[in-house]
Amino acid sequence: MEKILGIESVYAGYNNEVILKDVSLEVFDDDFIGIIGPNGGGKTTLLNVILGLIKPFKGSVEFFDDSKASRNNRIGYLPQINKIDKKFPITVNEVVLSGLIYGSAIFTRYTKSDREKAVETLERIGICDIKNTSIEELSGGQMQKVLLARALVSSPRLLILDEPNTFVDNQFEGELYEILKELNKEMAIIIVSHDVGTISSYIKTIACVNRSLHYHKSNKISEEQLASYNCPIKLITHGEVPHTVLKKHHH
Amino acid sequence: MISELLEYKFIVNSLLAGILASISCGIIGTYIVTRRMVFLSGGITHSSFGGIGIGYFLGFNPIISAAIFGVFSALGIEFISKRSDIREDSVIGILWSFGMAIGIMFIFLTPGYAPNLMSYLFGSILTVSTFDILLMLGLSIVLILVFTFFYRIILFISYDQEFARTHKIAVSLINYILIGLVALTIVLNIKVVGIILVISLLTIPQSIANLFTKNFRNIIIVSIVIGLIGAFMGLVISYKINIPSGASIIFSLVMIFLIAKLFQIIKGKINLKKQKI
């Protein structure tokens, strides 16, 4: 178990408005953390801090393996699908390959090994058959797999997924979590979700984010505990989802 | 003899202008359409009229002052819309009408009659000078080079800016460069189709191309070819019945669009029949 990321007493937000207050979190290489919390509570802000898209007002974000070789591909990121333009004229293969472009490498072209990596990743996710398809023709589930492949193609040490279970059916969700379970053997995973019910059987720990962060070192959590963490969200159980291990409380 | 030569030079210039307009609009139009920047481009187009007015007033070549004015408006829109307190489309609306207002003010302040004013509004390929052609040629060369060498990075940023940022790519810088090129393309094509119509040269060929291909590179290539056909048809019509070239080129392009759409619908129906549904 090796520590890969340390967030220490971070204050962050936008336009001088502080959203996250005194947030600390340690991520180890075999972690599978679910980040939950109400809308506007700062889940996205926390992701942006980890991704380096915004600089914290105060506090530090540190990656422990800071060697030059690993600096580029330490994070694989899967954004919310509704941020993506579905009509953009680009093929699946082009999307996945773009996961290999970093920083100043704007002149160079894709190498043979880049293309091989893309094919390997597509095979791993099981979507090699749609390699040359335009993204406009994909279903929601296929699109999520393409974005997952783009996040994975650089073999990151930490995979971050922002609401990967929106606009997809239950069957796809099951498939996705099985893939993630496999991937977790090689990399740490952080998943942001509004839907605690479905993810709780796959994740190992829960981080509740509502302005501040409470780290719950188990995947079982009750509404009372959530309330005590100042994280007032509803736990919904789904009839069709096989494993829901949330405790139910009768009042 | 001399009048024949002059006429010959006009025709050669208009043909060259048509070819170069198709190339620059084919490339930049694809960028604009796929990034959904059509309204923004409309704003840049109209605000550049301010530059034309200033050019008349100060006695410059209006295209030069329009280019400067257009590029600065474009960079301004890009800069202001980054700050979240003003909506991007409102900024565009303000600059759109502000540029027009500046243009009208300076044209009325200029003593005497403003020659060729109509050609800037509606386009007149006959007034395209050799200097204009050289500017358009330079622009086309720059665009071809930029979109060849930076193709994958432009595609990457256009598709998903935020993801590109997480990969430490200089997204803002590249956005500024590209929006500057958008402004230059718009202004240098004003002579061909006019301020009011230039946006169609950047959107109709791409919309036709997009009916047949879903690949960024192919949309550029097909748009250039369609632009060429539209320009030649428009020039012939313009020459035969003596109307501004801008209107006849756009008319031709919309006709091509309608035929292409009809063709696509019929093809779809035939495909359905083949599947016996």
XYZ file of C-alpha atoms in Angstrom:
528
model
C 0.000 0.000 0.000
C 1.637 3.155 -1.204
C 0.426 6.695 -0.734
C -0.022 8.429 -4.098
C -1.877 11.632 -3.303
C -2.090 13.835 -0.244
C -4.520 16.738 0.093
C -3.856 18.826 3.183
C -6.145 21.445 4.732
C -7.284 22.739 1.354
C -9.533 25.795 1.032
C -10.818 26.235 -2.505
C -13.611 27.782 -4.561
C -14.300 30.250 -7.365
C -14.266 34.041 -7.649
C -13.185 34.550 -4.049
C -16.045 32.410 -2.766
C -14.791 29.622 -0.543
C -16.610 26.367 -1.210
C -14.277 23.782 0.313
C -13.141 24.421 3.850
C -10.191 22.670 5.456
C -10.384 19.510 3.360
C -7.811 16.781 3.827
C -7.635 13.403 2.124
C -5.005 10.744 1.559
C -5.239 8.404 -1.409
C -3.371 5.081 -1.535
C -2.671 3.029 -4.628
C -5.307 0.390 -3.900
C -8.070 2.782 -2.839
C -11.563 2.800 -4.322
C -13.199 5.912 -2.891
C -16.744 7.055 -3.515
C -17.251 10.799 -3.151
C -20.817 11.688 -2.263
C -22.559 14.835 -1.131
C -25.361 17.251 -1.958
C -25.324 19.404 -5.092
C -23.331 22.569 -4.554
C -21.492 20.923 -1.665
C -18.160 21.029 -3.450
C -17.736 17.594 -5.075
C -16.812 19.155 -8.410
C -14.591 21.736 -6.730
C -12.672 18.940 -5.025
C -12.246 17.149 -8.355
C -11.023 20.344 -9.994
C -8.469 20.791 -7.233
C -7.165 17.244 -7.667
C -7.118 17.612 -11.467
C -5.188 20.871 -11.176
C -7.925 22.867 -12.946
C -8.185 25.297 -10.036
C -5.552 26.303 -7.532
C -6.541 26.102 -3.869
C -6.630 29.379 -1.903
C -4.812 27.634 0.898
C -3.427 24.180 1.628
C -1.545 21.730 -0.533
C -2.176 18.998 -3.079
C 0.780 16.690 -3.442
C 1.467 13.726 -5.697
C 4.086 11.487 -4.175
C 5.539 9.959 -7.285
C 6.720 13.224 -8.791
C 9.243 11.801 -11.240
C 9.164 13.360 -14.690
C 8.006 10.150 -16.343
C 4.973 9.784 -14.123
C 3.998 13.443 -13.950
C 1.963 13.286 -17.132
C -0.056 10.177 -16.681
C -0.723 10.179 -12.970
C -4.445 10.878 -13.400
C -6.955 9.422 -15.831
C -10.127 11.509 -15.909
C -13.638 10.673 -17.044
C -15.759 13.857 -17.142
C -19.528 14.056 -16.839
C -20.991 12.888 -20.118
C -23.292 15.908 -20.445
C -20.231 18.165 -20.780
C -19.382 16.437 -24.049
C -20.768 17.586 -27.406
C -22.373 14.456 -28.844
C -22.503 15.865 -32.385
C -18.801 16.647 -32.630
C -17.329 14.987 -35.736
C -14.719 12.726 -34.175
C -14.222 8.959 -34.206
C -13.880 6.671 -31.186
C -10.235 5.991 -32.027
C -9.433 9.723 -32.249
C -11.037 10.326 -28.842
C -9.055 7.525 -27.216
C -5.773 8.613 -28.845
C -6.257 12.167 -27.550
C -5.783 10.733 -24.051
C -2.090 10.416 -24.943
C -1.445 14.088 -25.777
C 0.237 15.976 -22.960
C 1.499 19.486 -22.346
C 3.887 20.768 -24.942
C 3.704 17.750 -27.240
C 1.546 19.731 -29.628
C 3.797 19.329 -32.663
C 4.372 15.617 -32.583
C 2.171 13.046 -34.243
C 0.807 9.799 -32.883
C 3.420 7.074 -32.942
C 2.910 3.429 -33.761
C 3.060 2.575 -30.075
C 0.400 5.221 -29.347
C -1.903 3.522 -31.831
C -1.176 0.110 -30.367
C -1.942 1.387 -26.874
C -5.270 2.762 -28.090
C -6.219 -0.586 -29.625
C -5.162 -2.463 -26.475
C -7.296 -0.166 -24.313
C -10.294 -0.475 -26.633
C -9.957 -4.269 -26.498
C -9.735 -4.210 -22.730
C -12.965 -2.213 -22.422
C -14.506 -4.427 -25.095
C -15.315 -1.777 -27.689
C -12.762 -2.507 -30.411
C -15.604 -3.157 -32.855
C -16.660 0.511 -32.782
C -13.095 1.844 -33.192
C -13.815 3.792 -36.377
C -17.378 4.784 -35.534
C -18.266 8.451 -35.196
C -19.262 9.301 -31.620
C -22.570 10.678 -32.881
C -23.737 7.114 -33.489
C -22.977 5.803 -29.990
C -25.386 4.973 -27.181
C -24.931 6.520 -23.734
C -23.268 3.385 -22.398
C -20.879 3.101 -25.358
C -19.976 6.772 -24.969
C -19.084 6.201 -21.300
C -16.857 3.296 -22.308
C -15.106 5.471 -24.892
C -14.466 8.156 -22.264
C -13.219 5.466 -19.884
C -10.845 4.197 -22.576
C -9.540 7.748 -23.099
C -8.907 8.047 -19.361
C -7.117 4.686 -19.250
C -4.998 4.818 -22.392
C -2.123 6.565 -20.602
C -2.064 3.890 -17.847
C -2.670 6.328 -14.972
C -2.066 5.549 -11.300
C -5.288 7.244 -10.264
C -8.576 7.058 -12.137
C -11.173 9.753 -11.446
C -14.743 9.341 -12.649
C -17.318 12.129 -12.444
C -20.870 10.726 -12.342
C -20.204 7.823 -14.719
C -23.657 6.372 -14.073
C -25.775 9.127 -15.610
C -27.769 8.397 -18.782
C -26.951 4.702 -18.771
C -29.041 1.616 -18.155
C -28.656 -0.787 -15.241
C -26.990 -3.448 -17.344
C -24.270 -1.048 -18.390
C -23.796 0.083 -14.825
C -23.155 -3.481 -13.701
C -20.657 -3.949 -16.543
C -18.914 -0.682 -15.725
C -18.444 -1.572 -12.086
C -17.068 -5.005 -12.986
C -14.492 -3.284 -15.232
C -13.640 -0.849 -12.435
C -13.217 -3.704 -9.962
C -10.635 -5.262 -12.295
C -8.898 -1.926 -12.827
C -8.712 -1.313 -9.092
C -6.095 -4.105 -8.903
C -3.736 -1.806 -10.810
C -4.760 1.718 -9.851
C -6.568 3.806 -7.282
C -10.084 4.895 -8.244
C -12.107 7.900 -7.112
C -15.710 7.984 -8.224
C -18.105 10.889 -7.732
C -21.722 9.872 -7.646
C -25.094 11.217 -6.652
C -26.291 7.649 -6.372
C -24.746 6.066 -3.272
C -26.985 3.037 -3.476
C -25.472 1.567 -6.619
C -21.833 2.304 -5.995
C -21.638 1.249 -2.380
C -21.037 -2.437 -3.072
C -18.025 -1.698 -5.263
C -16.302 1.108 -3.426
C -14.153 0.482 -0.372
C -14.496 3.825 1.414
C -16.785 6.842 1.309
C -15.857 10.522 1.395
C -18.777 12.804 2.235
C -18.241 16.280 0.852
C -20.409 19.150 1.964
C -18.143 22.183 2.287
C -15.956 20.069 4.547
C -14.961 16.449 4.025
C -15.652 13.482 6.266
C -13.863 10.277 5.465
C -15.786 7.114 6.240
C -13.475 4.092 6.129
C -16.090 1.576 5.106
C -18.578 1.180 2.274
C -21.558 0.861 4.588
C -23.118 4.033 5.763
C -26.452 4.995 7.291
C -28.512 8.129 6.960
C -27.795 8.921 10.622
C -24.066 8.757 9.989
C -24.461 10.940 6.918
C -26.407 13.434 8.976
C -23.699 13.463 11.614
C -21.180 14.179 8.821
C -23.283 17.194 7.890
C -24.035 15.494 4.586
C -27.811 15.486 4.209
C -28.456 13.253 1.227
C -31.081 10.602 0.728
C -30.020 6.997 0.430
C -32.040 5.442 -2.319
C -32.223 1.705 -2.807
C -32.880 0.300 -6.232
C -35.007 -2.762 -6.719
C -33.215 -3.956 -9.821
C -29.668 -3.475 -8.669
C -28.389 -6.721 -7.210
C -26.193 -5.712 -4.288
C -27.348 -2.905 -2.119
C -25.650 -3.114 1.214
C -26.948 0.041 2.769
C -28.399 -0.348 6.185
C -32.056 0.502 6.374
C -33.424 2.258 9.371
C -37.004 2.250 10.523
C -38.231 5.088 12.605
C -8.354 45.829 -76.348
C -7.624 47.536 -73.047
C -11.187 47.094 -71.816
C -11.012 43.410 -72.727
C -7.791 43.030 -70.733
C -9.362 44.812 -67.786
C -12.364 42.567 -67.947
C -10.041 39.579 -68.139
C -8.215 40.765 -65.018
C -11.529 41.180 -63.184
C -12.554 37.659 -64.070
C -9.209 36.170 -63.035
C -9.313 38.106 -59.751
C -12.855 37.038 -58.995
C -12.054 33.417 -59.742
C -8.990 33.566 -57.505
C -11.031 35.247 -54.774
C -13.661 32.503 -55.091
C -11.052 29.753 -54.767
C -9.280 31.377 -51.807
C -12.581 32.156 -50.055
C -13.597 28.498 -50.377
C -10.321 27.344 -48.825
C -10.269 29.742 -45.858
C -14.006 29.457 -45.154
C -13.919 25.674 -45.596
C -11.277 25.338 -42.892
C -12.392 28.018 -40.405
C -16.086 27.310 -40.995
C -15.587 23.699 -39.906
C -13.934 24.923 -36.714
C -16.764 27.415 -36.062
C -19.592 24.987 -36.774
C -18.210 22.074 -34.768
C -17.393 24.310 -31.794
C -20.821 25.969 -32.025
C -19.320 29.425 -32.439
C -21.654 30.631 -35.188
C -23.231 33.405 -33.122
C -19.808 34.500 -31.896
C -18.621 34.666 -35.504
C -21.667 36.739 -36.419
C -20.641 39.147 -33.670
C -17.082 39.420 -34.960
C -18.367 39.972 -38.504
C -20.632 42.853 -37.606
C -18.263 44.476 -35.148
C -15.613 44.617 -37.878
C -17.859 47.151 -39.623
C -16.543 49.576 -37.015
C -13.100 49.045 -38.520
C -14.415 49.734 -41.998
C -15.914 53.053 -40.836
C -12.657 54.073 -39.165
C -10.771 53.115 -42.329
C -12.964 55.422 -44.424
C -12.595 58.256 -41.933
C -8.811 58.031 -41.688
C -8.298 57.237 -45.349
C -6.883 53.704 -44.829
C -7.740 50.639 -46.810
C -10.921 49.692 -44.881
C -9.984 45.982 -44.969
C -6.826 46.658 -42.943
C -8.638 48.615 -40.236
C -11.467 46.079 -40.250
C -8.932 43.286 -39.734
C -7.389 45.080 -36.744
C -10.811 45.937 -35.308
C -12.141 42.408 -35.921
C -9.173 40.663 -34.312
C -9.379 42.885 -31.229
C -13.142 42.345 -30.905
C -12.599 38.607 -31.172
C -9.870 38.563 -28.531
C -12.054 40.827 -26.369
C -15.047 38.495 -26.587
C -12.837 35.512 -25.756
C -11.315 37.387 -22.808
C -14.524 38.815 -21.333
C -16.525 35.611 -21.708
C -13.918 33.809 -19.554
C -15.074 35.937 -16.622
C -18.212 34.354 -15.392
C -20.039 37.514 -14.318
C -21.169 38.443 -17.861
C -22.890 35.975 -20.170
C -20.945 35.248 -23.322
C -23.894 35.777 -25.661
C -24.653 39.147 -24.083
C -21.040 40.235 -24.645
C -21.358 39.190 -28.280
C -24.628 41.106 -28.634
C -23.059 44.259 -27.231
C -19.933 44.120 -29.417
C -22.060 43.210 -32.454
C -24.086 46.419 -32.300
C -21.265 48.579 -30.901
C -19.099 47.811 -33.940
C -21.969 48.636 -36.303
C -22.597 51.902 -34.420
C -18.921 52.928 -34.659
C -18.946 52.119 -38.361
C -22.054 54.188 -39.075
C -20.750 57.122 -37.000
C -17.431 57.318 -38.793
C -18.921 56.866 -42.248
C -21.278 59.814 -41.620
C -18.392 61.861 -40.216
C -16.339 61.230 -43.349
C -16.786 64.142 -45.741
C -18.252 63.301 -49.129
C -19.574 60.037 -50.488
C -18.279 56.708 -49.156
C -17.236 54.785 -52.279
C -17.811 51.018 -52.368
C -19.766 51.048 -49.103
C -22.334 48.708 -50.605
C -19.582 46.297 -51.610
C -18.609 45.855 -47.952
C -22.201 45.244 -46.914
C -23.274 42.946 -49.742
C -19.997 41.876 -51.289
C -18.751 42.576 -54.748
C -16.207 40.260 -56.152
C -15.523 42.719 -58.985
C -13.963 45.208 -56.562
C -11.527 42.628 -55.169
C -8.056 44.057 -55.749
C -4.792 42.224 -56.283
C -3.811 43.334 -52.783
C -6.950 41.665 -51.377
C -6.081 38.504 -53.302
C -2.584 38.489 -51.824
C -3.996 38.883 -48.300
C -6.422 36.008 -48.903
C -3.630 33.878 -50.338
C -1.468 34.516 -47.270
C -4.359 33.631 -44.969
C -5.147 30.419 -46.842
C -1.508 29.316 -46.622
C -1.388 30.058 -42.874
C -4.634 28.179 -42.289
C -3.529 25.141 -44.269
C -0.249 25.025 -42.322
C -1.910 25.517 -38.916
C -4.624 22.931 -39.540
C -2.085 20.441 -40.902
C 0.563 20.689 -38.218
C -1.746 21.291 -35.252
C -4.617 19.140 -36.465
C -4.693 16.675 -33.574
C -4.351 19.345 -30.903
C -7.091 21.519 -32.467
C -9.371 18.494 -32.652
C -8.550 17.564 -29.045
C -9.248 21.033 -27.629
C -12.363 21.554 -29.742
C -13.805 18.253 -28.578
C -13.147 18.577 -24.855
C -11.412 21.695 -23.529
C -11.590 20.729 -19.888
C -9.981 17.362 -20.480
C -7.239 19.057 -22.495
C -6.650 21.373 -19.521
C -6.183 18.394 -17.214
C -3.453 17.304 -19.638
C -1.635 20.616 -19.107
C -2.224 21.854 -22.633
C -2.127 25.618 -23.242
C -5.835 25.699 -24.090
C -6.325 29.467 -23.620
C -3.377 30.397 -25.842
C -4.557 28.093 -28.624
C -8.126 29.417 -28.280
C -6.854 32.997 -28.658
C -4.796 32.136 -31.741
C -7.705 30.341 -33.368
C -10.233 33.071 -32.638
C -7.789 35.568 -34.143
C -7.675 33.418 -37.287
C -11.495 33.267 -37.279
C -11.613 37.093 -37.243
C -9.065 37.392 -40.061
C -10.937 34.865 -42.178
C -14.196 36.729 -41.697
C -12.743 40.146 -42.524
C -10.755 39.048 -45.570
C -13.839 37.381 -47.013
C -16.045 40.438 -46.523
C -15.119 41.705 -50.010
C -16.399 38.492 -51.568
C -19.830 38.129 -49.962
C -20.233 41.158 -47.693
C -20.650 41.606 -43.958
C -24.276 40.585 -43.945
C -23.698 37.324 -45.808
C -20.209 36.157 -44.813
C -21.491 33.938 -42.010
C -23.276 31.748 -44.546
C -20.001 31.015 -46.334
C -18.766 29.662 -42.998
C -21.806 27.520 -42.235
C -23.663 26.334 -45.366
C -20.810 24.309 -46.958
C -20.136 22.655 -43.579
C -23.798 21.806 -43.057
C -23.893 20.184 -46.500
C -20.636 18.321 -45.868
C -21.876 17.123 -42.485
C -24.798 15.396 -44.212
C -22.338 13.014 -45.850
C -19.394 12.734 -43.476
C -18.909 12.787 -39.721
C -15.140 13.224 -39.801
C -13.601 16.646 -39.032
C -10.943 16.433 -41.756
C -13.423 15.250 -44.370
C -15.852 18.037 -43.467
C -13.073 20.545 -44.203
C -12.261 18.977 -47.573
C -15.875 18.532 -48.699
C -16.710 22.096 -47.532
C -13.924 23.524 -49.673
C -15.186 21.636 -52.736
C -18.798 22.710 -52.113
C -17.622 26.290 -51.515
C -15.844 26.219 -54.890
C -18.936 24.958 -56.701
C -21.098 27.578 -54.971
C -18.620 30.360 -55.746
C -18.428 29.495 -59.449
C -22.189 29.120 -59.812
C -22.666 32.393 -57.953
C -20.109 34.199 -60.096
C -21.775 33.079 -63.295
C -25.196 34.197 -62.037
C -23.743 37.477 -60.757
C -22.069 38.151 -64.099
C -25.070 37.170 -66.227
C -27.785 39.149 -64.464
C -25.595 41.800 -62.856
C -26.395 41.347 -59.143
C -23.970 41.452 -56.179
C -21.841 38.300 -56.077
C -22.506 37.740 -52.367
C -26.212 37.187 -52.860
C -25.811 34.921 -55.876
C -23.134 32.781 -54.151
C -25.272 32.277 -51.049
C -28.313 31.549 -53.228
C -26.328 28.868 -55.083
C -25.087 27.332 -51.826
C -28.581 27.109 -50.347
C -29.800 25.454 -53.568
C -26.984 22.885 -53.238
C -27.979 22.358 -49.608
C -31.617 21.709 -50.530
C -30.657 19.271 -53.290
C -28.230 17.471 -50.942
C -30.849 17.219 -48.199
C -33.432 15.895 -50.663
C -30.883 13.380 -51.934
C -30.207 12.264 -48.361
C -33.913 11.847 -47.561
C -34.524 9.776 -50.706
C -31.442 7.653 -49.963
C -32.735 7.027 -46.441
C -36.140 5.964 -47.770
C -34.519 3.545 -50.224
C -32.405 2.069 -47.421
C -35.518 1.551 -45.298
C -37.219 -0.252 -48.197
C -34.209 -2.506 -48.655
C -34.525 -3.558 -45.031
C -38.224 -4.285 -45.686
C -39.599 -2.380 -42.738
